[in-house]
Coordinates of C-alpha atoms and ligand atoms in Angstrom, one line a residue:
Chain A
M1 CA -29.1 -2.6 15.2
G2 CA -25.2 -2.0 15.5
Y3 CA -22.8 -2.4 18.1
G4 CA -20.5 0.2 19.3
M5 CA -18.2 0.9 22.4
V6 CA -18.3 3.9 24.8
I7 CA -14.9 4.5 26.6
D8 CA -15.2 6.8 29.8
Q9 CA -12.0 8.6 29.8
Q10 CA -12.7 9.9 33.2
L11 CA -12.8 6.2 34.6
C12 CA -9.9 5.0 32.3
V13 CA -6.8 4.5 34.9
G14 CA -4.5 3.5 31.5
C15 CA -3.7 0.1 33.1
A16 CA -3.7 -1.7 29.7
A17 CA -5.7 -4.5 31.0
C18 CA -7.9 -4.3 27.8
T19 CA -4.6 -4.5 25.4
I20 CA -3.5 -7.8 27.4
A21 CA -7.0 -9.3 27.4
C22 CA -7.6 -8.8 23.8
K23 CA -4.1 -10.5 23.2
I24 CA -4.8 -13.5 25.2
E25 CA -8.4 -13.7 23.5
N26 CA -7.4 -13.3 19.8
N27 CA -3.8 -14.8 20.0
T28 CA -2.5 -12.1 18.4
P29 CA 1.2 -12.6 17.5
V30 CA 4.3 -10.5 18.7
G31 CA 4.3 -7.1 17.2
I32 CA 0.6 -7.0 16.5
N33 CA -2.0 -5.5 19.0
W34 CA -5.5 -5.3 18.0
C35 CA -6.2 -3.1 21.0
D36 CA -3.6 -0.6 22.0
K37 CA -3.2 2.8 22.9
I38 CA -2.3 6.5 21.8
T39 CA -0.9 8.6 24.3
R40 CA -0.6 12.3 24.4
T41 CA 1.3 14.6 26.7
T42 CA 0.8 18.6 26.2
G43 CA 1.1 21.6 28.1
K44 CA 4.0 23.1 29.8
F45 CA 5.6 22.5 33.1
P46 CA 3.9 22.6 35.5
D47 CA 0.6 22.6 33.6
V48 CA 1.4 19.3 31.7
R49 CA -1.4 16.8 30.8
Y50 CA -1.3 13.3 29.9
E51 CA -3.8 11.6 27.9
Y52 CA -4.1 7.6 27.6
I53 CA -6.6 6.6 24.9
S54 CA -7.4 3.1 24.4
T55 CA -7.6 2.3 20.5
M56 CA -8.7 -0.4 18.5
C57 CA -10.9 -0.7 15.2
N58 CA -13.5 1.7 15.1
H59 CA -16.0 -0.4 13.0
C60 CA -16.7 2.9 10.9
D61 CA -20.1 3.3 9.7
N62 CA -18.1 4.6 6.3
A63 CA -15.0 2.6 6.8
P64 CA -12.1 3.5 4.2
C65 CA -10.6 0.2 4.7
V66 CA -13.5 -1.2 3.2
A67 CA -14.0 1.2 0.3
A68 CA -10.2 0.5 -0.4
C69 CA -10.2 -3.1 -0.4
P70 CA -10.1 -4.9 -3.7
T71 CA -11.6 -8.2 -3.0
Q72 CA -14.2 -7.5 -0.2
A73 CA -11.9 -9.4 2.1
M74 CA -12.5 -6.2 4.6
H75 CA -16.1 -5.7 4.6
K76 CA -19.3 -4.5 6.7
D77 CA -21.2 -6.9 8.3
R78 CA -24.7 -5.1 7.9
Q79 CA -26.5 -7.0 10.9
T80 CA -24.2 -6.0 13.4
G81 CA -22.4 -2.8 11.9
L82 CA -18.8 -4.7 12.9
T83 CA -16.2 -4.3 10.1
L84 CA -14.7 -7.7 9.7
H85 CA -12.1 -9.5 7.5
D86 CA -12.2 -12.4 5.4
P87 CA -8.4 -14.1 5.3
K88 CA -9.5 -16.3 2.4
K89 CA -10.0 -13.5 0.2
C90 CA -7.1 -11.1 1.4
I91 CA -4.4 -10.6 -1.3
G92 CA -2.1 -8.8 1.0
C93 CA -2.4 -5.6 -0.9
K94 CA -2.3 -3.4 2.4
A95 CA -4.6 -0.8 0.8
C96 CA -6.9 -1.0 3.8
I97 CA -3.9 -0.1 6.0
V98 CA -3.0 2.9 3.8
G99 CA -6.9 3.7 3.9
C100 CA -7.5 3.5 7.5
P101 CA -6.9 6.6 8.9
Y102 CA -6.4 5.2 12.7
G103 CA -3.3 2.8 12.0
V104 CA -5.1 0.1 13.5
I105 CA -4.6 -2.7 11.0
S106 CA -1.6 -4.8 11.0
V107 CA 0.2 -7.4 8.3
N108 CA 1.4 -10.8 9.1
W109 CA 4.6 -10.2 7.3
E110 CA 5.7 -13.8 8.2
R111 CA 3.8 -16.9 9.6
P112 CA 2.7 -15.6 12.9
H113 CA 3.8 -17.3 16.0
R114 CA 6.5 -19.1 14.0
H115 CA 8.8 -18.9 16.9
W116 CA 6.7 -21.3 18.8
A117 CA 7.3 -23.8 15.8
Q118 CA 11.0 -24.1 17.1
R119 CA 12.4 -27.6 18.0
D120 CA 15.6 -26.6 19.9
R121 CA 15.4 -26.8 23.7
L122 CA 17.2 -24.2 25.8
A123 CA 18.7 -26.6 28.1
E124 CA 18.4 -30.6 28.4
G125 CA 15.1 -31.7 30.2
C126 CA 13.2 -28.6 29.2
F127 CA 10.5 -28.2 26.6
S128 CA 11.2 -26.9 23.3
P129 CA 8.7 -24.3 22.0
R130 CA 7.3 -26.9 19.7
E131 CA 6.9 -29.4 22.6
M132 CA 5.2 -26.5 24.9
V133 CA 2.6 -25.8 22.0
E134 CA 1.9 -29.7 21.5
E135 CA 1.8 -30.3 25.3
S136 CA -1.0 -27.6 25.7
G137 CA -3.0 -28.6 22.7
G138 CA -2.6 -24.7 21.5
E139 CA -3.0 -23.8 17.8
G140 CA 0.0 -21.9 16.8
S141 CA 1.4 -20.7 20.5
P142 CA 0.5 -22.4 23.6
H143 CA -2.2 -19.6 24.3
G144 CA -4.0 -20.2 21.2
N145 CA -7.7 -19.9 22.2
P146 CA -9.9 -22.3 20.6
E147 CA -13.0 -20.1 20.7
R148 CA -11.2 -17.5 18.7
G149 CA -11.4 -20.0 15.9
T150 CA -15.0 -19.9 15.7
T151 CA -15.2 -17.1 13.3
Y152 CA -11.6 -16.3 12.6
P153 CA -8.7 -18.5 12.2
V154 CA -6.7 -18.9 15.5
V155 CA -3.6 -18.0 13.5
R156 CA -4.1 -16.1 10.6
P157 CA -2.2 -16.8 7.4
A158 CA 1.3 -15.1 6.6
G159 CA 0.5 -12.2 3.9
T160 CA -2.5 -11.1 5.2
V161 CA -3.8 -8.3 7.4
E162 CA -5.8 -8.6 10.8
K163 CA -7.4 -6.4 13.2
C164 CA -10.0 -5.9 15.9
T165 CA -13.5 -8.0 15.4
F166 CA -15.0 -6.5 18.5
C167 CA -14.6 -10.4 19.7
D168 CA -17.4 -11.2 17.2
H169 CA -17.0 -15.0 18.6
R170 CA -17.9 -13.8 22.0
L171 CA -20.8 -11.6 20.9
A172 CA -22.1 -14.6 19.3
Q173 CA -22.4 -16.3 22.6
G174 CA -24.0 -13.3 24.1
L175 CA -20.8 -12.1 25.8
A176 CA -19.3 -8.8 25.8
P177 CA -15.6 -8.1 24.0
A178 CA -13.0 -9.5 26.3
C179 CA -11.6 -6.0 26.5
V180 CA -14.6 -4.8 28.1
D181 CA -14.9 -7.7 30.6
A182 CA -11.3 -7.1 31.5
C183 CA -11.4 -3.1 32.3
P184 CA -11.1 -3.1 36.2
S185 CA -12.8 0.7 36.4
G186 CA -15.8 -0.1 34.1
A187 CA -14.6 2.4 31.7
R188 CA -15.5 0.6 28.7
Q189 CA -19.4 -0.1 28.0
F190 CA -20.6 -2.1 24.8
G191 CA -24.0 -2.6 23.2
D192 CA -26.2 -1.5 20.5
I193 CA -25.3 2.1 19.9
D194 CA -27.9 2.4 17.1
D195 CA -30.7 1.7 20.0
P196 CA -31.3 5.2 21.5
N197 CA -32.2 3.4 24.7
S198 CA -29.4 1.1 25.3
E199 CA -26.9 2.1 28.1
V200 CA -24.2 3.1 25.6
S201 CA -26.4 5.5 23.8
K202 CA -27.6 6.9 27.0
L203 CA -24.0 7.4 28.0
V204 CA -23.3 9.3 25.0
A205 CA -26.8 11.3 25.1
R206 CA -25.8 12.2 29.1
H207 CA -22.1 13.3 28.4
G208 CA -21.8 14.0 24.9
G209 CA -18.7 12.5 23.7
Q210 CA -17.1 11.8 20.0
G211 CA -15.0 9.3 18.1
L212 CA -11.7 9.7 17.0
R213 CA -10.8 11.9 13.7
E214 CA -14.6 12.3 13.2
H215 CA -14.1 15.3 10.8
L216 CA -12.9 12.5 8.2
G217 CA -16.5 11.6 7.8
T218 CA -15.9 7.8 8.9
R219 CA -18.6 7.7 11.3
P220 CA -16.8 5.6 14.1
R221 CA -18.7 3.2 16.5
V222 CA -16.1 3.9 19.2
I223 CA -17.2 7.0 21.3
Y224 CA -15.1 8.4 23.9
I225 CA -16.8 10.4 26.6
R226 CA -15.7 12.8 29.2
D227 CA -12.2 13.9 29.4
Y228 CA -10.0 13.1 32.6
K229 CA -10.4 15.7 35.3
P230 CA -8.8 14.9 38.8
Q231 CA -12.0 15.3 40.9
R232 CA -10.0 15.8 44.2
R233 CA -6.6 16.9 44.4
F234 CA -4.3 15.7 47.2
E235 CA -2.6 18.2 48.6
P236 CA -0.6 17.3 51.7
A237 CA -0.5 20.2 54.6
R238 CA 3.2 20.8 55.3
P239 CA 4.4 22.3 58.4
A240 CA 5.7 25.7 57.9
G241 CA 9.5 25.5 57.0
E242 CA 9.6 22.0 56.1
G243 CA 11.2 21.6 52.6
Q244 CA 12.8 24.7 52.3
G245 CA 16.5 25.2 52.2
A246 CA 18.9 22.3 52.0
Chain B
M1 CA 9.1 -14.4 -36.8
N2 CA 12.6 -14.1 -37.1
S3 CA 14.0 -17.6 -37.2
N4 CA 17.8 -16.3 -37.5
V5 CA 18.4 -16.2 -33.9
S6 CA 21.6 -18.2 -32.5
F7 CA 23.1 -18.7 -29.2
R8 CA 25.7 -16.1 -29.9
D9 CA 23.0 -13.4 -29.8
F10 CA 22.6 -14.3 -26.2
A11 CA 26.2 -14.1 -25.3
T12 CA 26.2 -10.4 -25.3
P13 CA 27.2 -7.9 -22.2
T14 CA 23.4 -6.9 -22.3
W15 CA 22.1 -10.3 -21.8
I16 CA 24.9 -11.4 -19.2
L17 CA 23.7 -8.1 -17.1
I18 CA 20.1 -9.1 -17.5
A19 CA 20.7 -12.7 -16.6
V20 CA 22.4 -11.4 -13.3
G21 CA 19.3 -9.0 -12.5
L22 CA 17.1 -12.0 -13.3
V23 CA 19.1 -14.3 -10.7
A24 CA 19.6 -11.7 -8.1
G25 CA 16.5 -10.0 -7.9
G26 CA 14.3 -13.6 -8.7
A27 CA 16.0 -14.9 -5.6
V28 CA 14.9 -12.1 -3.7
G29 CA 11.2 -12.2 -5.0
L30 CA 11.0 -15.8 -4.4
Y31 CA 12.2 -15.8 -1.0
E32 CA 9.8 -12.8 -0.2
M33 CA 6.9 -14.9 -1.7
F34 CA 7.5 -18.1 -0.2
F35 CA 9.6 -18.1 2.7
G36 CA 9.9 -15.1 4.9
H37 CA 9.9 -11.2 5.0
L38 CA 12.9 -9.2 3.5
F39 CA 11.7 -5.7 2.9
A40 CA 12.1 -2.5 5.4
T41 CA 8.3 -2.4 6.0
N42 CA 6.4 -2.2 9.3
N43 CA 2.7 -1.9 9.7
A44 CA 2.7 1.9 9.1
L45 CA 4.8 1.9 6.3
V46 CA 3.7 -0.6 4.0
W47 CA 4.3 0.1 0.6
T48 CA 7.8 0.9 0.0
L49 CA 10.5 0.4 -3.2
P50 CA 8.6 -2.6 -4.4
L51 CA 5.5 -0.9 -4.9
V52 CA 7.4 1.9 -6.3
V53 CA 8.8 0.0 -8.9
Y54 CA 5.6 -1.7 -10.2
I55 CA 4.0 2.0 -10.3
F56 CA 7.1 3.3 -12.2
L57 CA 7.2 0.5 -14.7
A58 CA 3.5 0.4 -15.2
L59 CA 3.2 3.9 -15.7
M60 CA 6.4 4.2 -18.3
S61 CA 4.4 1.1 -20.2
T62 CA 1.2 3.4 -20.3
G63 CA 3.4 6.4 -21.5
V64 CA 4.4 4.0 -24.5
S65 CA 0.8 2.8 -25.0
L66 CA -0.4 6.3 -25.1
V67 CA 2.2 7.6 -27.8
L68 CA 1.7 4.4 -29.9
A69 CA -2.0 5.1 -29.9
Y70 CA -1.7 8.7 -30.7
G71 CA 0.6 7.5 -33.6
L72 CA -2.1 5.2 -34.8
I73 CA -4.9 7.7 -34.5
M74 CA -3.2 10.6 -36.1
K75 CA -1.5 8.4 -38.7
D76 CA 1.8 9.8 -37.9
A77 CA 4.3 7.5 -39.8
S78 CA 7.4 8.1 -37.6
I79 CA 5.5 6.2 -35.1
T80 CA 3.2 3.7 -36.7
Q81 CA 6.5 2.4 -38.4
H82 CA 7.6 1.3 -35.0
T83 CA 4.4 -0.3 -34.2
R84 CA 5.7 -3.7 -33.1
P85 CA 8.8 -2.8 -31.2
L86 CA 6.7 -0.1 -29.2
L87 CA 4.1 -2.7 -28.4
I88 CA 6.8 -5.2 -27.3
M89 CA 8.3 -2.4 -25.0
A90 CA 5.0 -1.7 -23.7
I91 CA 4.1 -5.4 -22.9
G92 CA 7.7 -6.0 -21.6
L93 CA 7.5 -3.0 -19.2
L94 CA 4.1 -3.8 -17.8
L95 CA 5.0 -7.3 -17.2
G96 CA 8.2 -6.0 -15.2
G97 CA 5.9 -4.0 -13.4
F98 CA 3.6 -6.8 -12.5
T99 CA 6.7 -9.0 -11.4
A100 CA 7.8 -6.3 -8.9
L101 CA 4.2 -6.1 -7.5
A102 CA 4.1 -9.9 -7.1
T103 CA 6.8 -9.9 -4.6
E104 CA 5.1 -7.1 -2.9
L105 CA 1.6 -8.9 -2.4
G106 CA 1.4 -10.9 0.4
S107 CA -0.9 -13.8 -1.0
V108 CA -0.5 -14.2 -4.9
L109 CA -2.8 -17.4 -5.0
N110 CA -5.7 -15.2 -3.5
L111 CA -5.8 -13.0 -6.2
V112 CA -8.6 -15.1 -7.8
W113 CA -10.8 -13.0 -5.4
I114 CA -10.2 -10.0 -7.4
L115 CA -12.4 -11.6 -10.0
L116 CA -14.8 -13.6 -7.8
S117 CA -15.4 -10.9 -5.4
P118 CA -14.7 -7.4 -7.0
N119 CA -15.2 -4.1 -5.2
L120 CA -15.9 -1.6 -7.8
S121 CA -15.5 1.2 -4.8
S122 CA -11.7 0.2 -4.8
P123 CA -9.4 2.0 -7.0
I124 CA -6.8 -0.7 -6.4
W125 CA -9.4 -2.9 -8.2
W126 CA -10.1 -0.7 -11.0
M127 CA -6.2 -0.2 -11.3
G128 CA -5.8 -4.1 -11.5
A129 CA -8.7 -4.3 -13.7
L130 CA -7.4 -1.3 -16.2
Y131 CA -4.0 -2.8 -16.6
S132 CA -5.4 -6.4 -17.3
V133 CA -7.3 -4.9 -20.1
E134 CA -4.7 -2.9 -21.2
L135 CA -2.4 -6.0 -21.4
V136 CA -4.8 -7.9 -23.2
L137 CA -5.2 -5.2 -25.6
L138 CA -1.5 -4.9 -26.1
I139 CA -1.1 -8.7 -26.8
V140 CA -4.1 -8.6 -29.2
K141 CA -2.4 -5.9 -31.2
L142 CA 0.6 -7.6 -31.3
V143 CA -0.7 -10.9 -32.6
M144 CA -2.5 -9.2 -34.9
D145 CA 0.7 -7.3 -36.2
L146 CA 2.6 -10.6 -36.4
K147 CA -0.1 -12.2 -38.3
G148 CA -0.2 -9.1 -40.4
R149 CA -4.0 -8.8 -39.9
H150 CA -4.6 -4.9 -40.4
G151 CA -7.8 -3.3 -41.0
V152 CA -11.0 -2.2 -39.7
F153 CA -10.0 -3.2 -35.9
D154 CA -6.9 -1.2 -36.1
M155 CA -8.6 2.4 -35.3
P156 CA -11.0 1.0 -32.4
L157 CA -8.1 -0.9 -30.8
A158 CA -6.1 2.5 -30.9
W159 CA -8.7 4.2 -29.3
G160 CA -9.5 1.6 -26.7
T161 CA -5.8 1.5 -25.8
L162 CA -5.6 5.4 -25.6
V163 CA -8.5 5.2 -23.1
I164 CA -7.8 2.4 -21.4
A165 CA -4.1 3.5 -20.6
A166 CA -4.8 7.1 -19.7
A167 CA -7.9 5.8 -17.2
A168 CA -5.2 3.2 -15.8
A169 CA -2.6 6.1 -15.3
I170 CA -5.5 8.4 -13.6
T171 CA -6.4 5.5 -11.6
I172 CA -3.0 4.7 -10.2
G173 CA -3.0 8.4 -8.9
A174 CA -6.5 7.6 -7.5
V175 CA -5.3 4.8 -5.2
F176 CA -3.2 7.5 -3.3
G177 CA -5.7 10.5 -4.0
T178 CA -8.7 9.2 -2.6
V179 CA -6.8 8.2 0.7
I180 CA -8.3 10.5 3.7
G181 CA -6.2 11.2 6.6
R182 CA -3.0 11.3 5.2
P183 CA -2.5 14.8 3.7
D184 CA 0.5 14.2 1.6
Y185 CA -1.4 11.7 -0.4
H186 CA -5.0 13.5 -0.6
G187 CA -6.4 15.1 -3.8
A188 CA -6.8 14.9 -7.4
F189 CA -3.6 16.2 -8.0
L190 CA -1.6 13.0 -7.9
S191 CA -3.6 11.7 -10.7
I192 CA -2.4 14.4 -12.9
V193 CA 1.2 13.7 -11.5
T194 CA 0.6 10.0 -12.4
L195 CA -0.8 10.5 -15.9
V196 CA 1.6 13.4 -16.9
S197 CA 4.6 11.0 -15.5
A198 CA 3.5 8.3 -17.6
L199 CA 4.2 10.4 -20.7
V200 CA 7.5 11.5 -19.3
S201 CA 8.8 8.2 -18.6
G202 CA 7.0 6.5 -21.9
T203 CA 8.3 8.9 -24.5
A204 CA 11.8 8.9 -22.7
A205 CA 12.0 4.9 -22.7
I206 CA 11.4 5.4 -26.5
V207 CA 14.0 7.7 -27.2
L208 CA 16.3 5.7 -24.6
L209 CA 15.6 2.2 -26.2
R210 CA 14.5 2.7 -29.8
P211 CA 16.8 5.5 -31.2
Q212 CA 15.6 6.0 -34.8
S213 CA 15.8 9.5 -36.1
A214 CA 12.0 10.2 -37.0
L215 CA 10.9 8.5 -34.0
T216 CA 13.5 10.3 -31.6
E217 CA 12.3 13.5 -33.0
T218 CA 8.3 12.8 -32.6
A219 CA 9.1 11.2 -29.2
G220 CA 11.6 13.8 -28.3
R221 CA 9.3 16.6 -29.0
I222 CA 6.5 15.2 -26.6
F223 CA 9.3 14.2 -24.2
R224 CA 10.3 17.9 -24.0
Q225 CA 6.9 19.5 -23.6
T226 CA 5.5 17.0 -21.1
A227 CA 8.8 17.4 -19.1
L228 CA 8.2 21.2 -19.1
L229 CA 4.6 20.5 -17.7
F230 CA 5.7 18.1 -15.2
A231 CA 8.1 20.8 -14.1
A232 CA 5.5 23.2 -13.8
L233 CA 3.1 20.8 -12.0
I234 CA 5.9 20.3 -9.4
L235 CA 6.5 23.9 -9.0
M236 CA 3.1 24.2 -8.1
R237 CA 3.4 21.5 -5.3
V238 CA 6.2 23.4 -4.1
A239 CA 4.4 26.5 -3.8
Y240 CA 1.2 24.8 -2.1
E241 CA 3.2 22.6 0.1
A242 CA 5.3 25.7 1.3
H243 CA 1.8 27.7 2.2
S244 CA 0.2 24.8 3.4
T245 CA -1.2 24.9 7.2
V246 CA -2.6 21.2 6.8
A247 CA -1.6 19.4 10.0
G248 CA 0.7 16.3 9.6
M249 CA 1.7 17.1 6.1
L250 CA 5.4 16.8 5.4
G251 CA 5.6 17.7 1.8
W252 CA 7.1 15.6 -1.2
A253 CA 8.0 18.1 -3.6
S254 CA 11.2 20.0 -3.8
I255 CA 12.8 22.8 -6.0
A256 CA 15.5 20.2 -6.6
M257 CA 13.2 17.9 -8.2
L258 CA 12.5 20.7 -11.3
A259 CA 16.3 20.1 -12.2
P260 CA 16.1 16.7 -14.0
F261 CA 13.2 17.9 -16.4
L262 CA 14.3 21.1 -17.2
I263 CA 17.7 20.2 -18.0
A264 CA 16.5 17.5 -20.0
A265 CA 13.8 19.5 -21.8
V266 CA 16.2 22.1 -22.5
L267 CA 19.4 20.5 -23.6
F268 CA 17.7 17.7 -25.1
T269 CA 19.0 17.9 -28.7
L270 CA 22.5 17.6 -27.3
A271 CA 22.5 14.2 -25.8
P272 CA 19.0 12.6 -26.6
R273 CA 19.3 9.1 -25.0
L274 CA 21.3 10.6 -22.1
L275 CA 18.8 13.3 -21.1
S276 CA 15.8 10.7 -21.8
L277 CA 17.6 8.6 -18.9
L278 CA 18.0 11.8 -16.8
G279 CA 14.1 12.3 -17.2
I280 CA 13.4 8.8 -16.3
L281 CA 15.5 8.7 -13.2
G282 CA 13.6 12.4 -12.2
V283 CA 10.5 10.6 -12.6
L284 CA 11.5 7.6 -10.3
W285 CA 12.4 10.3 -7.9
V286 CA 9.2 12.2 -7.8
Q287 CA 6.9 8.8 -7.8
Y288 CA 9.3 7.6 -4.7
S289 CA 9.1 10.5 -2.9
F290 CA 5.4 10.9 -3.0
I291 CA 4.8 7.3 -2.2
I292 CA 7.0 7.1 0.5
T293 CA 6.3 10.6 2.1
G294 CA 2.6 9.7 2.1
Q295 CA 3.2 7.2 4.8
L296 CA 5.8 8.7 7.0
V297 CA 3.6 10.1 9.3
S298 CA 2.4 7.4 11.7
L299 CA -1.2 7.4 12.5
G300 CA -2.9 6.2 15.8
Q301 CA -1.2 3.6 17.7
T302 CA 1.5 3.4 15.4
A303 CA 3.1 6.3 16.6
H304 CA 4.1 4.2 19.9
W305 CA 5.8 1.6 17.8
Y306 CA 7.5 3.6 15.0
G307 CA 7.7 7.1 16.5
A308 CA 5.6 9.9 15.1
V309 CA 7.3 10.3 12.0
Q310 CA 9.5 7.6 10.4
S311 CA 12.3 7.8 7.9
Y312 CA 12.9 5.3 5.1
Q313 CA 16.1 3.9 3.3
P314 CA 15.2 1.1 0.9
N315 CA 17.2 -2.1 1.8
L316 CA 19.4 -4.3 -0.4
A317 CA 16.4 -6.7 -1.1
E318 CA 14.3 -4.2 -2.1
V319 CA 16.7 -2.5 -4.5
L320 CA 17.0 -6.1 -6.0
V321 CA 13.1 -5.9 -6.6
L322 CA 13.8 -2.9 -8.6
V323 CA 16.9 -4.8 -10.4
L324 CA 14.3 -7.3 -10.9
G325 CA 11.5 -5.5 -12.8
I326 CA 13.9 -3.8 -14.9
A327 CA 15.8 -7.1 -15.6
V328 CA 12.2 -8.8 -16.5
A329 CA 11.5 -5.8 -18.8
A330 CA 14.5 -5.7 -20.4
A331 CA 14.8 -9.8 -21.1
L332 CA 11.0 -9.5 -22.4
I333 CA 11.9 -6.3 -24.7
K334 CA 15.2 -8.1 -25.9
L335 CA 13.3 -11.2 -26.7
G336 CA 10.8 -9.8 -28.6
E337 CA 13.3 -8.0 -30.5
Q338 CA 15.4 -10.9 -31.4
F339 CA 12.5 -13.2 -32.1
L340 CA 9.6 -11.0 -33.5
I341 CA 11.6 -8.5 -35.3
E342 CA 12.9 -9.5 -38.5
R343 CA 16.5 -8.1 -39.0
R344 CA 17.4 -6.6 -42.2
P345 CA 20.9 -7.4 -43.6
A346 CA 23.2 -4.4 -43.2
A347 CA 23.3 -2.4 -46.6
Ligands
SF4_1 S1 -11.0 2.0 12.3 FE1 -9.9 1.8 10.4 S2 -10.1 -0.4 10.1 FE2 -11.5 0.1 11.6 S3 -13.5 0.5 10.2 FE3 -12.3 2.3 10.5 S4 -11.0 2.5 8.7 FE4 -11.8 0.3 8.8
SF4_2 S1 -4.7 -6.4 2.5 FE1 -6.6 -7.8 2.4 S2 -8.0 -6.9 3.6 FE2 -6.7 -5.3 2.9 S3 -7.2 -4.0 1.4 FE3 -5.8 -5.8 0.6 S4 -7.0 -7.6 0.0 FE4 -8.3 -6.2 1.4

């Protein structure tokens, strides 16, 4: 048993709903995105190609971040295949960040959401940021999700790192990660990628596919299938002579 | 113990400079540890000048320990006569490095997990363990020397220090050399760089801080040899980087880096202390260059935030951590010299 995600590049429209859903679900602070993107523009006009690759922790089987961590704060959960982080053990040495070849771990250089602690009101009669947090009952920020707190602190401690957990708190409830549920085009599929009969394994078997920087031997659990290829090119018929001259 | 120390011994330009360094750097260190973030870092460039300072001082301490262990094993009187000052120097430099490292760690209180939950596959864990053992060995040797206890334990302790110090220097290189996916870090070469740079900076520190003719001659000889070896290593790296086709490699070595080592080695006898200082600055340049360059290429999503390749200039707070590390080392060395070394009356 080991969780994995398949992202179908043919179906992904680059809307970033996954990024926003992750941000809300996991209460990530300003400047930290557990789910983000790599974009690539290649070719020469008019044959240019733009790629949008949704990216997050790959929960590598052979995770360099885990090997580098001196305190086992970054560790593998052998039952689920997830790469998880224990902030109580984290000393903030950042070896995991230097070790991860995907750039998906972030540091809380300062106390997260500290702007929400301000008591100053912009104008008389308004809520101050602090009052908004108190009124909403959120932790750290008004949108602090209490369910996140069942497996990982809603507000992570300053001086420690954080990254995607594949929404382990949702998996424990039998739900898919928030990014998977939010994807409007069904480009993200999630399941037991170690089981050859699971949907995700069948997708990989049907289309091939690979993880990012696989040549490094990290054995990522996020697999990208199919390159985006335009299926139908819309070419409006133009009446002869239109658009010529000026 | 020297009981003739008076207030006047502290009213010197050196102590005033050290005090200024401790206050200015200490203020930055405390602010960084407990209040907010001052360093020029981001999520793609996480190890900056404060970490370089730790590595610089820890390796310099290693070099001093290696020279002392060599002297004890080879029974070289020019070195063994200065056992106590060299022990004080090695301890002071190492604690100066640890101070710089403490400002860099996000959560110092969690350090207990290094003991409670060790990860033996982590080079950082080994680095921490080896330098802790090294510090304990140095302190044990100093206490034994102060108590005048010499005998059966001297040789095993000397060998122990030699092995631990060499392993610690090699492990610092492995912290970077075992990283995958960052071409400027990868490879065993960096362990050779850290080991040799420890010898260059350690011997240079001995010549600079302990100018005694016989010791300067011995340490100076090792300094010149290792400086030339270091120049040869950098030249090899320059040639490798010039021909490398590895994608994403920026290259941290340059021909200009050879200059301080060649000049210091060739002209050493003209101005030993000045040229030792040049060698030390050269080592700092090399270590700074490889540690920073390895992180300049942004990986994955961080390219969106910070650009494909970053540039880095240390800010004032980071420079003050350099000042702090040096000030702590200097204060401990001076205190050790004033309190633990008997001054002989001038003849
Ligand atoms: S993607 Fe990075 S953080 Fe995630 S498991 Fe792999 S190495 Fe670790
Ligand atoms: S920053 Fe924390 S999780 Fe990362 S390597 Fe250091 S202790 Fe481990």
